[in-house]
XYZ file of N, CA, C and O in Angstrom:
480
model
N 0.224 -1.210 0.017
C 0.026 0.280 0.092
C 1.076 1.284 0.258
O 1.585 1.667 0.191
N 0.365 1.767 -0.993
C 1.668 3.502 -0.665
C 0.528 4.494 -0.593
O -1.006 4.743 -0.278
N 1.701 5.976 -0.235
C 1.109 6.895 0.278
C 1.521 7.980 -0.696
O 2.319 7.805 -0.836
N 0.555 8.698 -1.326
C 0.883 9.437 -2.277
C 0.605 11.578 -2.217
O -0.429 11.614 -1.031
N 1.579 12.391 -1.914
C 0.847 13.684 -1.731
C 1.693 14.523 -3.005
O 2.474 14.009 -3.540
N 0.808 15.565 -3.476
C 1.020 16.267 -4.698
C 1.813 17.565 -3.924
O 1.069 18.231 -2.779
N 2.463 18.383 -4.241
C 3.000 19.953 -4.484
C 2.530 20.806 -5.386
O 3.393 19.988 -6.457
N 2.186 21.256 -5.632
C 1.755 22.644 -6.587
C 2.072 24.391 -6.717
O 2.422 24.323 -5.045
N 1.534 24.829 -7.384
C 1.959 26.198 -7.055
C 1.030 26.678 -5.850
O -0.226 26.164 -6.504
N 1.256 27.296 -5.179
C -0.119 28.373 -4.470
C -1.075 28.606 -5.264
O -2.143 28.610 -4.873
N -1.148 29.001 -6.299
C -2.079 29.846 -7.804
C -2.897 28.443 -7.750
O -3.831 29.042 -8.506
N -2.040 27.325 -8.148
C -2.943 26.001 -8.797
C -4.051 25.704 -7.361
O -5.002 25.526 -7.818
N -3.164 25.994 -6.235
C -4.148 25.783 -4.895
C -5.629 26.599 -5.021
O -6.653 26.263 -4.889
N -5.606 27.724 -5.226
C -6.085 29.051 -5.664
C -7.345 29.006 -6.544
O -8.706 28.628 -6.428
N -6.679 28.599 -7.878
C -7.927 28.066 -8.940
C -8.328 26.687 -8.181
O -9.717 26.921 -8.534
N -7.700 25.420 -7.745
C -8.844 24.558 -7.455
C -9.674 25.006 -6.251
O -11.075 24.583 -6.976
N -9.422 25.839 -5.426
C -10.606 25.946 -4.526
C -11.705 26.838 -5.132
O -12.804 26.303 -5.128
N -11.083 27.415 -6.212
C -12.266 28.083 -6.811
C -13.083 27.692 -7.872
O -14.815 27.508 -8.388
N -12.177 26.701 -8.039
C -13.430 26.163 -9.595
C -14.127 25.104 -8.776
O -15.279 24.539 -9.691
N -13.860 24.707 -7.193
C -14.912 23.683 -6.816
C -15.351 21.982 -7.698
O -16.274 21.880 -7.921
N -14.517 21.965 -8.471
C -14.510 20.804 -9.378
C -13.714 19.637 -9.008
O -12.693 19.720 -8.450
N -14.508 18.496 -9.125
C -14.094 17.257 -8.829
C -13.196 16.469 -9.766
O -12.292 15.393 -9.468
N -12.992 17.294 -11.301
C -12.293 16.879 -11.989
C -11.396 17.212 -12.415
O -10.837 17.704 -13.298
N -11.059 18.141 -11.266
C -9.914 19.992 -11.656
C -8.608 19.081 -12.165
O -8.020 19.662 -13.306
N -8.076 18.318 -11.487
C -6.907 17.481 -11.703
C -6.882 16.243 -12.973
O -5.333 15.891 -12.898
N -7.794 16.388 -13.181
C -7.729 15.612 -14.473
C -7.262 16.223 -15.541
O -6.752 15.456 -16.723
N -7.169 17.586 -15.660
C -7.375 18.336 -16.808
C -5.599 19.077 -16.980
O -5.967 20.000 -15.679
N -4.549 18.389 -16.926
C -3.331 19.460 -16.426
C -3.163 21.191 -17.312
O -2.790 21.557 -16.574
N -4.217 21.105 -18.102
C -4.295 22.694 -18.259
C -5.019 23.321 -16.542
O -4.723 24.900 -17.140
N -5.602 22.892 -16.010
C -5.703 23.900 -15.343
C -4.660 23.551 -13.922
O -4.585 24.808 -12.906
N -3.269 23.318 -14.022
C -2.416 23.030 -13.122
C -1.840 24.479 -13.495
O -1.429 24.213 -14.781
N -1.088 25.297 -13.025
C -0.015 26.865 -13.205
C 1.034 25.658 -13.242
O 1.794 25.375 -12.159
N 2.225 26.158 -14.147
C 3.027 25.640 -14.162
C 4.241 26.223 -12.902
O 4.039 27.869 -12.810
N 5.136 25.934 -12.634
C 6.030 26.053 -11.546
C 7.064 27.628 -12.402
O 6.983 26.531 -14.032
N 8.263 28.321 -12.036
C 8.538 28.881 -12.636
C 9.794 27.733 -12.726
O 10.190 27.228 -12.272
N 11.123 28.091 -13.387
C 12.542 27.942 -13.933
C 12.568 27.476 -12.827
O 13.798 26.675 -12.213
N 13.001 29.116 -11.729
C 13.452 29.053 -10.307
C 12.322 28.120 -9.455
O 13.466 27.628 -8.782
N 10.984 27.567 -9.514
C 10.698 27.100 -8.524
C 10.804 25.865 -8.696
O 11.363 25.133 -7.885
N 11.520 25.382 -10.150
C 11.605 24.212 -10.667
C 12.794 23.809 -9.887
O 13.562 22.176 -9.420
N 13.743 24.617 -10.236
C 15.150 24.156 -9.577
C 15.141 24.094 -7.641
O 16.164 23.360 -7.311
N 14.278 24.804 -7.317
C 14.293 24.890 -6.051
C 14.005 23.509 -5.483
O 13.983 23.116 -4.574
N 12.675 22.881 -6.410
C 12.235 21.621 -5.371
C 13.110 20.400 -5.688
O 13.095 19.600 -4.753
N 14.131 20.509 -7.225
C 15.485 19.328 -7.574
C 16.151 19.488 -6.730
O 16.629 18.654 -6.248
N 16.409 20.275 -5.800
C 17.617 20.721 -5.292
C 16.897 20.284 -3.851
O 17.923 19.395 -2.679
N 15.972 20.618 -3.540
C 14.938 20.208 -2.078
C 15.148 18.420 -2.196
O 15.789 17.788 -1.062
N 14.805 18.385 -2.698
C 15.194 16.237 -3.272
C 16.159 15.722 -3.381
O 16.509 15.444 -2.417
N 16.926 16.263 -3.885
C 18.183 15.935 -3.959
C 19.104 16.137 -2.370
O 19.842 15.301 -2.020
N 18.831 17.563 -1.684
C 19.651 17.173 -0.380
C 18.637 16.463 1.077
O 19.299 16.252 1.545
N 17.313 15.886 0.094
C 16.946 14.820 1.030
C 17.422 13.603 0.687
O 16.621 12.502 0.792
N 18.472 13.389 0.398
C 18.775 12.050 0.008
C 17.894 11.434 -1.668
O 17.597 10.092 -1.735
N 17.266 12.353 -1.972
C 16.715 12.046 -3.279
C 17.988 11.653 -4.731
O 18.976 12.235 -4.839
N 17.682 10.520 -5.635
C 18.453 10.880 -6.384
C 17.624 10.423 -7.970
O 16.641 10.161 -7.889
N 18.327 11.240 -9.127
C 18.012 10.990 -10.212
C 17.775 9.769 -10.875
O 18.850 9.664 -10.976
N 16.775 9.041 -11.012
C 17.057 7.880 -11.543
C 16.190 7.481 -13.096
O 17.039 6.913 -13.849
N 16.309 9.026 -13.684
C 15.435 9.153 -14.710
C 14.899 10.744 -15.332
O 14.190 11.112 -14.570
N 15.395 10.843 -16.369
C 15.048 12.566 -16.829
C 14.660 12.578 -17.799
O 15.252 11.603 -19.095
N 13.792 12.735 -18.640
C 13.108 13.065 -19.998
C 12.150 14.059 -19.853
O 11.819 14.927 -19.429
N 11.084 13.857 -21.393
C 10.592 15.383 -21.408
C 9.271 15.373 -20.816
O 8.768 16.637 -20.101
N 8.778 14.247 -19.672
C 7.534 14.773 -19.144
C 8.171 14.837 -17.514
O 7.730 15.795 -17.127
N 9.434 14.658 -17.598
C 9.926 14.905 -15.817
C 11.082 14.593 -15.695
O 11.536 13.622 -16.172
N 11.412 14.493 -14.008
C 12.720 14.242 -13.319
C 12.300 12.820 -12.516
O 10.790 13.503 -11.909
N 12.115 11.995 -12.786
C 12.018 10.814 -11.370
C 13.521 10.431 -10.741
O 13.995 10.812 -11.213
N 13.071 10.741 -9.193
C 13.887 10.397 -8.220
C 13.839 9.136 -7.149
O 12.307 8.720 -7.426
N 14.350 8.606 -6.829
C 14.316 7.801 -5.997
C 15.170 7.723 -4.565
O 16.163 8.924 -4.550
N 15.057 7.514 -3.640
C 15.592 7.469 -2.367
C 15.323 6.388 -1.266
O 14.512 5.299 -0.607
N 16.368 5.759 -1.562
C 16.739 4.284 -1.160
C 16.689 3.893 -0.007
O 17.030 2.760 1.083
N 16.902 4.979 0.962
C 17.122 4.792 2.170
C 15.437 4.829 2.734
O 15.520 4.390 4.272
N 14.473 4.696 1.936
C 13.551 4.224 2.010
C 12.400 3.216 1.027
O 12.612 3.652 -0.421
N 11.810 2.426 1.409
C 11.706 1.443 0.339
C 10.968 1.919 -0.506
O 9.445 2.150 -0.268
N 10.432 1.500 -1.517
C 9.412 2.469 -2.625
C 9.706 4.303 -2.285
O 8.065 4.375 -3.085
N 9.916 4.921 -1.967
C 10.101 6.079 -1.511
C 10.288 6.786 -3.114
O 11.556 6.876 -3.785
N 9.357 7.927 -3.587
C 9.935 7.744 -4.973
C 9.179 8.906 -5.413
O 8.453 9.595 -4.312
N 9.665 10.306 -6.407
C 9.524 11.128 -6.625
C 9.380 11.883 -8.069
O 10.471 11.476 -8.594
N 8.605 12.203 -8.384
C 8.148 12.738 -10.005
C 7.966 14.102 -9.997
O 7.144 15.044 -9.692
N 9.176 15.100 -10.683
C 8.713 16.410 -10.878
C 8.502 16.852 -12.127
O 9.635 16.526 -12.877
N 7.439 17.286 -12.328
C 7.000 17.623 -13.438
C 6.554 19.522 -13.817
O 7.317 19.753 -12.669
N 6.716 19.597 -15.213
C 6.777 21.132 -15.168
C 5.278 21.886 -14.314
O 5.504 23.257 -13.758
N 4.256 20.830 -13.503
C 3.482 21.564 -12.695
C 2.898 21.166 -11.464
O 2.024 21.428 -10.908
N 4.020 19.700 -11.395
C 3.419 19.316 -9.963
C 4.348 18.699 -9.399
O 5.727 18.339 -10.326
N 4.556 17.887 -8.367
C 6.013 17.489 -7.751
C 4.650 15.713 -7.301
O 4.297 16.005 -6.205
N 5.059 15.065 -7.536
C 4.394 13.526 -7.116
C 4.986 13.012 -5.813
O 6.106 13.002 -6.430
N 4.938 13.376 -4.834
C 5.690 12.491 -4.357
C 4.822 10.758 -3.646
O 3.614 10.979 -3.100
N 5.391 9.962 -3.326
C 5.171 8.533 -2.780
C 5.967 7.827 -1.923
O 7.389 7.614 -2.267
N 4.816 6.638 -1.334
C 5.603 6.510 -0.390
C 5.338 4.998 0.393
O 3.995 4.866 -0.112
N 5.734 3.855 0.838
C 5.097 3.146 1.579
C 4.424 3.690 2.306
O 4.221 5.055 3.105
N 3.164 3.179 3.186
C 2.376 3.877 4.035
C 3.313 3.700 5.345
O 2.712 5.232 6.298
N 3.880 3.096 5.623
C 4.589 2.935 6.895
C 5.864 4.472 6.896
O 6.427 5.343 7.647
N 6.210 5.089 5.903
C 7.296 6.307 5.328
C 6.356 7.292 5.140
O 6.547 8.348 4.823
N 4.487 7.537 5.015
C 3.917 8.738 4.700
C 4.427 9.694 5.567
O 4.562 11.172 5.122
N 4.704 9.352 7.178
C 5.348 10.613 7.601
C 6.409 11.533 6.888
O 6.840 13.077 6.371
N 7.347 11.093 6.854
C 8.349 11.426 6.038
C 8.227 12.366 4.589
O 8.526 13.317 4.645
N 7.833 12.172 3.793
C 6.781 12.423 2.419
C 5.963 13.734 2.913
O 5.970 14.802 2.864
N 5.381 13.250 4.245
C 3.886 14.708 4.419
C 5.236 15.668 4.660
O 4.823 17.013 5.026
N 5.767 15.592 5.893
C 6.959 16.469 6.508
C 7.715 17.283 5.533
O 7.492 18.578 5.388
N 7.879 16.645 4.351
C 8.724 17.151 3.174
C 8.089 18.129 2.432
O 8.085 19.251 2.263
N 6.947 17.522 2.547
C 6.081 18.545 1.397
C 4.914 19.616 2.260
O 5.187 21.211 1.997
N 5.027 19.629 4.010
C 4.841 21.004 4.770
C 5.485 21.813 4.453
O 5.721 23.021 4.734
N 7.086 21.327 4.732
C 8.278 22.209 4.540
C 8.334 23.262 3.776
O 8.569 24.060 3.396
N 8.349 22.386 2.178
C 8.016 23.072 0.909
C 7.189 24.185 0.842
O 6.896 25.448 0.203
N 6.032 23.556 1.343
C 4.652 24.413 1.313
C 4.767 25.994 2.439
O 4.115 26.895 2.628
N 5.878 25.353 3.225
C 6.185 26.667 4.216
C 5.742 27.932 3.718
O 5.694 29.311 4.210
N 6.744 28.228 2.512
C 7.286 29.376 2.292
C 5.406 30.507 1.654
O 5.893 31.468 1.497
N 5.084 29.919 1.259
C 3.666 30.017 0.580
C 3.472 30.031 -0.908
O 2.775 30.217 -1.657
N 4.769 29.508 -1.441
C 4.879 29.631 -2.562
C 4.660 28.718 -3.401
O 3.880 28.476 -4.441
N 4.710 27.545 -2.390
C 3.754 25.731 -3.000
C 2.838 25.546 -2.291
O 2.550 26.006 -1.207
N 2.194 24.888 -2.748
C 0.694 24.313 -1.490
C 0.937 23.126 -1.687
O 1.281 22.047 -2.859
N 0.552 21.928 -0.612
C 1.109 20.956 -0.512
C -0.794 20.152 -0.344
O -1.651 20.410 0.126
N -0.723 19.246 -1.463
C -2.472 18.351 -1.390
C -1.813 17.076 -0.918
O -1.094 16.762 -1.507
N -2.949 16.256 -0.177
C -2.566 15.343 0.654
C -4.380 14.314 0.303
O -4.917 15.019 1.118
N -4.473 13.820 -1.062
C -5.942 13.350 -1.009
C -6.303 12.371 -0.273
O -7.537 11.943 -0.147
N -5.337 11.724 0.901
C -5.752 10.573 1.950
C -6.066 11.524 2.676
O -6.632 11.251 4.404
N -5.590 12.960 3.236
C -6.271 14.016 4.738
C -6.798 14.766 4.047
O -7.854 15.802 4.592
N -7.721 14.319 2.662
C -9.192 15.321 1.899
C -8.255 16.737 1.292
O -8.659 17.931 1.677
N -7.526 16.966 1.512
C -6.761 17.815 0.638
C -5.332 19.314 1.067
O -4.965 18.303 0.856
N -6.271 19.785 0.521
C -5.290 21.303 0.916
C -4.552 21.390 2.311
O -5.674 21.118 3.027
N -3.079 21.466 2.755
C -3.217 21.634 3.618
C -2.584 23.602 3.866
O -2.144 23.619 3.499
N -3.688 23.963 4.654
C -3.182 25.905 4.712
C -2.902 26.234 5.624
O -3.286 25.720 7.073
N -1.397 26.876 5.922
C -1.318 27.564 6.494
C -2.061 28.384 7.867
O -2.612 28.731 7.463
N -1.215 27.377 8.618
C -2.324 27.894 10.124
C -3.512 27.281 10.679
O -4.298 27.539 11.734
N -4.114 25.979 10.249
C -4.432 25.544 10.630
C -4.518 24.463 10.989
O -3.462 23.817 10.787
């Protein structure tokens, strides 16, 4: 069993909240792309957290973290997808929360009913 968390731009979070559509994430056109600087920040953060690049192609960069069984990350132009075993969900949850602390990014946890909003 795996645990999944996504990180998007803060603008994507606002757009999704305004849309109130259950199909929002099904259309990539709804997702506000990261800037080049934001992509670089996310990539560096993953590398600092002991992730290694396992594959890079036109769709994005796939990372793995051998310190945790099954922990993976996929960085695309408009989302960071984090996956781990259920036992390691805490680690990816904390990492995503720390990324969202700046207000530049937003953490979406489908298992916890959606967006993590600062101050809640």
